[in-house]
């Protein structure tokens, strides 16, 4: 006889939350590392468009 019933209902939600947090951390790290480079690329494109006009 079990004293506590086995309940797995919340387990899937916790796993999805952990995966979501991991993905968010990876995206934040990538943006922190590549953010300035991406900003420079867009600045160069805008400068090129302004000089061509």
PDB file of C-alpha atoms in Angstrom:
ATOM      1  CA  UNK A   1       0.000   0.000   0.000  1.00  0.00           C
ATOM      2  CA  UNK A   2       1.332   3.433  -0.990  1.00  0.00           C
ATOM      3  CA  UNK A   3       1.144   6.249   1.478  1.00  0.00           C
ATOM      4  CA  UNK A   4       1.265   8.921  -1.241  1.00  0.00           C
ATOM      5  CA  UNK A   5      -0.374   8.510  -4.638  1.00  0.00           C
ATOM      6  CA  UNK A   6       1.934   8.816  -7.645  1.00  0.00           C
ATOM      7  CA  UNK A   7       1.151  12.049  -9.510  1.00  0.00           C
ATOM      8  CA  UNK A   8       2.995  12.970 -12.740  1.00  0.00           C
ATOM      9  CA  UNK A   9       0.705  15.747 -13.943  1.00  0.00           C
ATOM     10  CA  UNK A  10       3.028  18.669 -13.155  1.00  0.00           C
ATOM     11  CA  UNK A  11       6.207  16.967 -14.334  1.00  0.00           C
ATOM     12  CA  UNK A  12       5.780  17.803 -18.025  1.00  0.00           C
ATOM     13  CA  UNK A  13       5.105  21.467 -17.288  1.00  0.00           C
ATOM     14  CA  UNK A  14       8.286  21.756 -15.234  1.00  0.00           C
ATOM     15  CA  UNK A  15      10.338  20.130 -17.997  1.00  0.00           C
ATOM     16  CA  UNK A  16       8.933  22.516 -20.617  1.00  0.00           C
ATOM     17  CA  UNK A  17       9.646  25.464 -18.329  1.00  0.00           C
ATOM     18  CA  UNK A  18      13.266  24.364 -17.876  1.00  0.00           C
ATOM     19  CA  UNK A  19      13.713  23.986 -21.637  1.00  0.00           C
ATOM     20  CA  UNK A  20      12.187  27.437 -22.193  1.00  0.00           C
ATOM     21  CA  UNK A  21      14.554  28.983 -19.641  1.00  0.00           C
ATOM     22  CA  UNK A  22      17.545  27.264 -21.259  1.00  0.00           C
ATOM     23  CA  UNK A  23      16.567  28.524 -24.724  1.00  0.00           C
ATOM     24  CA  UNK A  24      16.059  32.048 -23.357  1.00  0.00           C
ATOM     25  CA  UNK A  25      19.512  32.045 -21.742  1.00  0.00           C
ATOM     26  CA  UNK A  26      21.132  30.855 -24.975  1.00  0.00           C
ATOM     27  CA  UNK A  27      19.360  33.561 -27.011  1.00  0.00           C
ATOM     28  CA  UNK A  28      20.380  36.267 -24.530  1.00  0.00           C
ATOM     29  CA  UNK A  29      24.023  35.155 -24.624  1.00  0.00           C
ATOM     30  CA  UNK A  30      24.048  35.078 -28.435  1.00  0.00           C
ATOM     31  CA  UNK A  31      22.493  38.548 -28.649  1.00  0.00           C
ATOM     32  CA  UNK A  32      24.941  39.892 -26.079  1.00  0.00           C
ATOM     33  CA  UNK A  33      27.883  38.564 -28.091  1.00  0.00           C
ATOM     34  CA  UNK A  34      26.652  39.409 -31.587  1.00  0.00           C
ATOM     35  CA  UNK A  35      24.575  42.508 -30.810  1.00  0.00           C
ATOM     36  CA  UNK A  36      27.256  45.109 -31.545  1.00  0.00           C
ATOM     37  CA  UNK A  37      28.262  43.371 -34.778  1.00  0.00           C
ATOM     38  CA  UNK A  38      24.659  43.232 -35.984  1.00  0.00           C
ATOM     39  CA  UNK A  39      24.222  46.899 -35.061  1.00  0.00           C
ATOM     40  CA  UNK A  40      27.298  47.806 -37.107  1.00  0.00           C
ATOM     41  CA  UNK A  41      25.966  45.907 -40.117  1.00  0.00           C
ATOM     42  CA  UNK A  42      22.662  47.778 -39.993  1.00  0.00           C
ATOM     43  CA  UNK A  43      24.481  51.091 -39.528  1.00  0.00           C
ATOM     44  CA  UNK A  44      26.604  50.380 -42.607  1.00  0.00           C
ATOM     45  CA  UNK A  45      23.494  49.533 -44.634  1.00  0.00           C
ATOM     46  CA  UNK A  46      21.758  52.750 -43.542  1.00  0.00           C
ATOM     47  CA  UNK A  47      24.869  54.801 -44.319  1.00  0.00           C
ATOM     48  CA  UNK A  48      25.103  53.217 -47.771  1.00  0.00           C
ATOM     49  CA  UNK A  49      21.453  53.978 -48.469  1.00  0.00           C
ATOM     50  CA  UNK A  50      21.856  57.580 -47.321  1.00  0.00           C
ATOM     51  CA  UNK A  51      24.914  58.197 -49.514  1.00  0.00           C
ATOM     52  CA  UNK A  52      23.240  56.576 -52.544  1.00  0.00           C
ATOM     53  CA  UNK A  53      20.147  58.778 -52.245  1.00  0.00           C
TER      54      UNK A  53
END
